[in-house]
Structure formats: structure tokens, C-alpha cells
């Protein structure tokens, strides 16, 4: 049976709720989710927490990180134009849920904002739980994805919201973004996962939507990319669209192989696939930056590092490295070891 997120009845006025949702790092499989492909992310031990009590007809939230508080009357007429801008995610979720009872309280996060570690998805998922969502993890993720589309106009896939909702302690998640089947894959003890912040980024106004459109164009010519072979992509007339499709098709295959490597404890093989993934995101999909390529190259050369790549949507953001568990990698404000954790929940 599909797991259900724990329930908070928002009608139980006066009773405080604390909902917490993790960020995520994607180990491999980027720009595959919105064509129904494969991804292999994990929820990480960095969280967004929404805490408060039910409030009739309104949402009032302060944010430790974003300074400007949010005050909204429900229902919200236009989530995309709510100010301050961080409140758009909250408004989008409240609208999708059709809430008439809101919340009064606060938002805090330990997920770096604008780093490509899904701080926005975590805010959406934590908000939905705090507002009393009783949906299954899959439905919750779908609702939050729709909220993000409305709030930001970015036509994102399902990976971030689903990982935040469905994370499993000590496991990466092999997600088929077509069926939404999730297979937890245990992370071997002999590897560590390290994230390094490289540059701030936002997908709003980026070329993310162009990439989604280019993949749709490729699918018009050769059918669903999740079913296509590398040979099929050769039939695509336009060289740019052909390169985008080649990335997606080859990335799906790398994810399949990477999951097998993890299951076999082959961390070295896993790292090589990560390196190949970065190269394809750089050259075929053109979502990396020079700064990111340099950081990745340096990381790949470190003793004990099996593989390194950009992670998430790109155009800046973070790099992820997989290294031997004994490797001594720098730990500082920009570089930290992450642990795979369970998904979003009401914590009190
Ligand atoms: C962003 C999107 C995801 C996914 C990644 C790239 O994080 O929100 O849906 O497309 O980029 O893999």
C-alpha cells in the first residue's frame, strides 16, 4: 500500500503543528523527469520547517531566512504575484488545496536557498502538511509540483517534490517519473556523499523552460524519449534538439546502470557514471557553467573521490561528489557531507 503522510487536521484550531520537509540532492539523472524518465536522488538531512496554528481565512508566516513576513487572505487571487516572492510557493499550495483555514506561525530552513537543493519543493511540501494535507506521498508531490508551476511559471518535473515527500533513511530513490514508482536503493557503507555549493541560481527566467520545450520537440519527432534509443535520436533533424535528446536517452541508461552499481556495491562504477552524466549535461544539454565545470574537474581529481557532477537544474547551484567513506574531503561552509533521510512528516 502506498505510504500516507501523517495527518494534521487544520480544523483542530489552537493545536500547534510542526511540519518538516527535507531538501534533496540528485545523485544522477538530471533533466529526465519531465519526459517521464529515470532519476536517482536522495532526501538530505537539511530541512524546511513550517510551524504554527490554524487561522481562519488567512496565512500569516514569518521567515527566519527571508526577513519579510507573509500575510495572505484566503483564497489567494493570484499566487504568481504574491509578495514577498517566497510566499508564492505557500500561496500556490494553499490554492491547490483549496484551503479556507490557513496558518499563523513561522518558517525556518537549514537548506541553502537558491542552491539547487530543492528549498522551494521542501517549502511546498512542509506547507501542504502544515495546512492539513491528507494526500498520499505521490498525490502530495503532484499537488506541490502544480503549485510550483503556478507560483513561478517554471515547468518543473516531479523529482524534487516527490523526493522530499518520499525520502527513505539511508537510501537513494530510483524513481520512474512516468509511472511514479519508487524503488529505494540502499547506499553502500563504503561511500560518502558530499555537496559543494558553487554559485547561486534560480530557474525562474532561466533556459530551463527552453530545455523542456526542446525535449517536447524531440518527442514530436521520435516519440517518448523514455522509450527511445540513441539510434532513434539520430533521426532528429535539428542538431541542438538532437543533442538534447541524446542527453536524455543516455542519462536514463546511466541511471539504470548507476542503480545496479549501488546494488552491487560498485562505488567506482557509480562514480564513472556520475562523471559521464556531468559531461553530457555540459556538452549535450548545455546547462552547466564554466565555474561549475572547473569545480567538478577539481573534485574529480581529489584522492578518494569516485565521481562528481552538477546536480539539479543547473545554471549554477551545487555539485555532488561521491567519495570513499575514508576520504578526507574539505568540510566548510560551502562543502558538507549529507545523509539520506526519510521524507516529510508532521514532527509534533
Ligand atoms: C529542477 C526541477 C526538477 C528537475 C531538475 C533537473 O530541480 O525542479 O524537476 O527537472 O531541475 O533534473
PDB file of N, CA and C in Angstrom, residues 275-327:
ATOM      1  N   UNK A 275      30.480  11.067 -13.588  1.00  0.00           N
ATOM      2  CA  UNK A 275      31.339  11.918 -14.424  1.00  0.00           C
ATOM      3  C   UNK A 275      30.792  12.023 -15.846  1.00  0.00           C
ATOM      4  N   UNK A 276      30.333  10.890 -16.370  1.00  0.00           N
ATOM      5  CA  UNK A 276      29.759  10.900 -17.736  1.00  0.00           C
ATOM      6  C   UNK A 276      28.494  11.758 -17.780  1.00  0.00           C
ATOM      7  N   UNK A 277      27.719  11.672 -16.709  1.00  0.00           N
ATOM      8  CA  UNK A 277      26.486  12.466 -16.636  1.00  0.00           C
ATOM      9  C   UNK A 277      26.829  13.962 -16.706  1.00  0.00           C
ATOM     10  N   UNK A 278      27.848  14.357 -15.948  1.00  0.00           N
ATOM     11  CA  UNK A 278      28.216  15.780 -15.980  1.00  0.00           C
ATOM     12  C   UNK A 278      28.617  16.191 -17.393  1.00  0.00           C
ATOM     13  N   UNK A 279      29.414  15.358 -18.029  1.00  0.00           N
ATOM     14  CA  UNK A 279      29.890  15.690 -19.377  1.00  0.00           C
ATOM     15  C   UNK A 279      28.710  15.857 -20.345  1.00  0.00           C
ATOM     16  N   UNK A 280      27.718  15.007 -20.222  1.00  0.00           N
ATOM     17  CA  UNK A 280      26.561  15.101 -21.113  1.00  0.00           C
ATOM     18  C   UNK A 280      25.713  16.340 -20.803  1.00  0.00           C
ATOM     19  N   UNK A 281      25.579  16.658 -19.507  1.00  0.00           N
ATOM     20  CA  UNK A 281      24.825  17.870 -19.139  1.00  0.00           C
ATOM     21  C   UNK A 281      25.536  19.115 -19.650  1.00  0.00           C
ATOM     22  N   UNK A 282      26.877  19.054 -19.675  1.00  0.00           N
ATOM     23  CA  UNK A 282      27.672  20.183 -20.159  1.00  0.00           C
ATOM     24  C   UNK A 282      27.579  20.307 -21.680  1.00  0.00           C
ATOM     25  N   UNK A 283      27.875  19.195 -22.362  1.00  0.00           N
ATOM     26  CA  UNK A 283      28.031  19.321 -23.812  1.00  0.00           C
ATOM     27  C   UNK A 283      26.714  19.120 -24.572  1.00  0.00           C
ATOM     28  N   UNK A 284      25.914  18.141 -24.204  1.00  0.00           N
ATOM     29  CA  UNK A 284      24.675  17.891 -24.960  1.00  0.00           C
ATOM     30  C   UNK A 284      23.509  18.751 -24.492  1.00  0.00           C
ATOM     31  N   UNK A 285      23.451  18.994 -23.156  1.00  0.00           N
ATOM     32  CA  UNK A 285      22.266  19.681 -22.638  1.00  0.00           C
ATOM     33  C   UNK A 285      22.531  21.153 -22.331  1.00  0.00           C
ATOM     34  N   UNK A 286      23.813  21.508 -22.266  1.00  0.00           N
ATOM     35  CA  UNK A 286      24.212  22.919 -22.078  1.00  0.00           C
ATOM     36  C   UNK A 286      23.508  23.594 -20.891  1.00  0.00           C
ATOM     37  N   UNK A 287      23.595  22.942 -19.713  1.00  0.00           N
ATOM     38  CA  UNK A 287      23.019  23.551 -18.511  1.00  0.00           C
ATOM     39  C   UNK A 287      24.077  23.769 -17.423  1.00  0.00           C
ATOM     40  N   UNK A 288      25.351  23.528 -17.762  1.00  0.00           N
ATOM     41  CA  UNK A 288      26.400  23.775 -16.784  1.00  0.00           C
ATOM     42  C   UNK A 288      26.973  25.183 -17.016  1.00  0.00           C
ATOM     43  N   UNK A 289      27.919  25.559 -16.198  1.00  0.00           N
ATOM     44  CA  UNK A 289      28.599  26.847 -16.371  1.00  0.00           C
ATOM     45  C   UNK A 289      30.104  26.571 -16.275  1.00  0.00           C
ATOM     46  N   UNK A 290      30.902  27.546 -16.691  1.00  0.00           N
ATOM     47  CA  UNK A 290      32.346  27.355 -16.644  1.00  0.00           C
ATOM     48  C   UNK A 290      32.821  27.148 -15.197  1.00  0.00           C
ATOM     49  N   UNK A 291      32.232  27.943 -14.309  1.00  0.00           N
ATOM     50  CA  UNK A 291      32.593  27.839 -12.890  1.00  0.00           C
ATOM     51  C   UNK A 291      32.272  26.438 -12.352  1.00  0.00           C
ATOM     52  N   UNK A 292      31.131  25.929 -12.748  1.00  0.00           N
ATOM     53  CA  UNK A 292      30.734  24.581 -12.311  1.00  0.00           C
ATOM     54  C   UNK A 292      31.673  23.531 -12.917  1.00  0.00           C
ATOM     55  N   UNK A 293      31.979  23.672 -14.214  1.00  0.00           N
ATOM     56  CA  UNK A 293      32.859  22.689 -14.867  1.00  0.00           C
ATOM     57  C   UNK A 293      34.222  22.646 -14.166  1.00  0.00           C
ATOM     58  N   UNK A 294      34.737  23.824 -13.803  1.00  0.00           N
ATOM     59  CA  UNK A 294      36.033  23.865 -13.109  1.00  0.00           C
ATOM     60  C   UNK A 294      35.956  23.188 -11.755  1.00  0.00           C
ATOM     61  N   UNK A 295      34.893  23.482 -11.016  1.00  0.00           N
ATOM     62  CA  UNK A 295      34.734  22.883  -9.679  1.00  0.00           C
ATOM     63  C   UNK A 295      34.629  21.356  -9.804  1.00  0.00           C
ATOM     64  N   UNK A 296      33.888  20.903 -10.799  1.00  0.00           N
ATOM     65  CA  UNK A 296      33.694  19.457 -10.999  1.00  0.00           C
ATOM     66  C   UNK A 296      35.030  18.795 -11.369  1.00  0.00           C
ATOM     67  N   UNK A 297      35.772  19.440 -12.260  1.00  0.00           N
ATOM     68  CA  UNK A 297      37.067  18.890 -12.685  1.00  0.00           C
ATOM     69  C   UNK A 297      38.003  18.747 -11.492  1.00  0.00           C
ATOM     70  N   UNK A 298      38.048  19.789 -10.669  1.00  0.00           N
ATOM     71  CA  UNK A 298      38.918  19.747  -9.476  1.00  0.00           C
ATOM     72  C   UNK A 298      38.490  18.635  -8.530  1.00  0.00           C
ATOM     73  N   UNK A 299      37.195  18.513  -8.336  1.00  0.00           N
ATOM     74  CA  UNK A 299      36.689  17.496  -7.401  1.00  0.00           C
ATOM     75  C   UNK A 299      37.002  16.097  -7.913  1.00  0.00           C
ATOM     76  N   UNK A 300      36.843  15.902  -9.224  1.00  0.00           N
ATOM     77  CA  UNK A 300      37.088  14.564  -9.795  1.00  0.00           C
ATOM     78  C   UNK A 300      38.540  14.125  -9.594  1.00  0.00           C
ATOM     79  N   UNK A 301      39.445  15.109  -9.443  1.00  0.00           N
ATOM     80  CA  UNK A 301      40.874  14.790  -9.290  1.00  0.00           C
ATOM     81  C   UNK A 301      41.273  14.554  -7.832  1.00  0.00           C
ATOM     82  N   UNK A 302      40.360  14.795  -6.886  1.00  0.00           N
ATOM     83  CA  UNK A 302      40.719  14.634  -5.464  1.00  0.00           C
ATOM     84  C   UNK A 302      40.891  13.156  -5.106  1.00  0.00           C
ATOM     85  N   UNK A 303      41.896  12.840  -4.283  1.00  0.00           N
ATOM     86  CA  UNK A 303      42.073  11.450  -3.871  1.00  0.00           C
ATOM     87  C   UNK A 303      40.846  10.955  -3.109  1.00  0.00           C
ATOM     88  N   UNK A 304      40.386   9.764  -3.471  1.00  0.00           N
ATOM     89  CA  UNK A 304      39.230   9.176  -2.782  1.00  0.00           C
ATOM     90  C   UNK A 304      37.899   9.541  -3.395  1.00  0.00           C
ATOM     91  N   UNK A 305      37.880  10.505  -4.345  1.00  0.00           N
ATOM     92  CA  UNK A 305      36.607  10.873  -4.991  1.00  0.00           C
ATOM     93  C   UNK A 305      36.371   9.944  -6.186  1.00  0.00           C
ATOM     94  N   UNK A 306      35.215   9.286  -6.205  1.00  0.00           N
ATOM     95  CA  UNK A 306      34.893   8.365  -7.307  1.00  0.00           C
ATOM     96  C   UNK A 306      34.219   9.091  -8.467  1.00  0.00           C
ATOM     97  N   UNK A 307      33.464  10.144  -8.139  1.00  0.00           N
ATOM     98  CA  UNK A 307      32.768  10.855  -9.204  1.00  0.00           C
ATOM     99  C   UNK A 307      32.218  12.168  -8.701  1.00  0.00           C
ATOM    100  N   UNK A 308      32.022  13.120  -9.622  1.00  0.00           N
ATOM    101  CA  UNK A 308      31.459  14.427  -9.262  1.00  0.00           C
ATOM    102  C   UNK A 308      30.682  14.959 -10.449  1.00  0.00           C
ATOM    103  N   UNK A 309      29.630  15.686 -10.152  1.00  0.00           N
ATOM    104  CA  UNK A 309      28.801  16.262 -11.225  1.00  0.00           C
ATOM    105  C   UNK A 309      27.978  17.421 -10.683  1.00  0.00           C
ATOM    106  N   UNK A 310      27.501  18.272 -11.590  1.00  0.00           N
ATOM    107  CA  UNK A 310      26.495  19.247 -11.176  1.00  0.00           C
ATOM    108  C   UNK A 310      25.256  18.474 -10.776  1.00  0.00           C
ATOM    109  N   UNK A 311      24.418  19.084  -9.956  1.00  0.00           N
ATOM    110  CA  UNK A 311      23.203  18.376  -9.548  1.00  0.00           C
ATOM    111  C   UNK A 311      22.013  19.315  -9.635  1.00  0.00           C
ATOM    112  N   UNK A 312      20.876  18.797 -10.116  1.00  0.00           N
ATOM    113  CA  UNK A 312      19.665  19.617 -10.226  1.00  0.00           C
ATOM    114  C   UNK A 312      19.557  20.276 -11.589  1.00  0.00           C
ATOM    115  N   UNK A 313      18.869  21.406 -11.607  1.00  0.00           N
ATOM    116  CA  UNK A 313      18.534  22.053 -12.878  1.00  0.00           C
ATOM    117  C   UNK A 313      19.711  22.697 -13.594  1.00  0.00           C
ATOM    118  N   UNK A 314      20.731  23.100 -12.838  1.00  0.00           N
ATOM    119  CA  UNK A 314      21.914  23.687 -13.472  1.00  0.00           C
ATOM    120  C   UNK A 314      21.879  25.198 -13.495  1.00  0.00           C
ATOM    121  N   UNK A 315      22.688  25.796 -14.372  1.00  0.00           N
ATOM    122  CA  UNK A 315      22.862  27.252 -14.457  1.00  0.00           C
ATOM    123  C   UNK A 315      23.405  27.799 -13.129  1.00  0.00           C
ATOM    124  N   UNK A 316      24.301  27.038 -12.517  1.00  0.00           N
ATOM    125  CA  UNK A 316      24.814  27.376 -11.183  1.00  0.00           C
ATOM    126  C   UNK A 316      24.353  26.300 -10.210  1.00  0.00           C
ATOM    127  N   UNK A 317      24.249  26.674  -8.936  1.00  0.00           N
ATOM    128  CA  UNK A 317      23.782  25.705  -7.941  1.00  0.00           C
ATOM    129  C   UNK A 317      24.921  24.891  -7.361  1.00  0.00           C
ATOM    130  N   UNK A 318      24.637  23.627  -7.048  1.00  0.00           N
ATOM    131  CA  UNK A 318      25.585  22.796  -6.313  1.00  0.00           C
ATOM    132  C   UNK A 318      26.171  21.675  -7.160  1.00  0.00           C
ATOM    133  N   UNK A 319      27.306  21.177  -6.664  1.00  0.00           N
ATOM    134  CA  UNK A 319      27.928  19.980  -7.223  1.00  0.00           C
ATOM    135  C   UNK A 319      27.768  18.868  -6.191  1.00  0.00           C
ATOM    136  N   UNK A 320      27.650  17.627  -6.662  1.00  0.00           N
ATOM    137  CA  UNK A 320      27.606  16.494  -5.739  1.00  0.00           C
ATOM    138  C   UNK A 320      28.798  15.576  -6.035  1.00  0.00           C
ATOM    139  N   UNK A 321      29.433  15.110  -4.966  1.00  0.00           N
ATOM    140  CA  UNK A 321      30.575  14.189  -5.106  1.00  0.00           C
ATOM    141  C   UNK A 321      30.257  12.912  -4.368  1.00  0.00           C
ATOM    142  N   UNK A 322      30.735  11.803  -4.917  1.00  0.00           N
ATOM    143  CA  UNK A 322      30.677  10.535  -4.195  1.00  0.00           C
ATOM    144  C   UNK A 322      32.118  10.099  -3.963  1.00  0.00           C
ATOM    145  N   UNK A 323      32.431   9.808  -2.710  1.00  0.00           N
ATOM    146  CA  UNK A 323      33.821   9.501  -2.353  1.00  0.00           C
ATOM    147  C   UNK A 323      33.876   8.300  -1.426  1.00  0.00           C
ATOM    148  N   UNK A 324      35.056   7.745  -1.316  1.00  0.00           N
ATOM    149  CA  UNK A 324      35.280   6.665  -0.359  1.00  0.00           C
ATOM    150  C   UNK A 324      34.938   7.165   1.047  1.00  0.00           C
ATOM    151  N   UNK A 325      34.369   6.294   1.869  1.00  0.00           N
ATOM    152  CA  UNK A 325      33.941   6.769   3.198  1.00  0.00           C
ATOM    153  C   UNK A 325      35.125   7.253   4.038  1.00  0.00           C
ATOM    154  N   UNK A 326      36.346   6.793   3.719  1.00  0.00           N
ATOM    155  CA  UNK A 326      37.518   7.227   4.491  1.00  0.00           C
ATOM    156  C   UNK A 326      38.181   8.480   3.913  1.00  0.00           C
ATOM    157  N   UNK A 327      37.753   8.892   2.720  1.00  0.00           N
ATOM    158  CA  UNK A 327      38.423  10.041   2.086  1.00  0.00           C
ATOM    159  C   UNK A 327      38.222  11.283   2.939  1.00  0.00           C
TER     160      UNK A 327
END
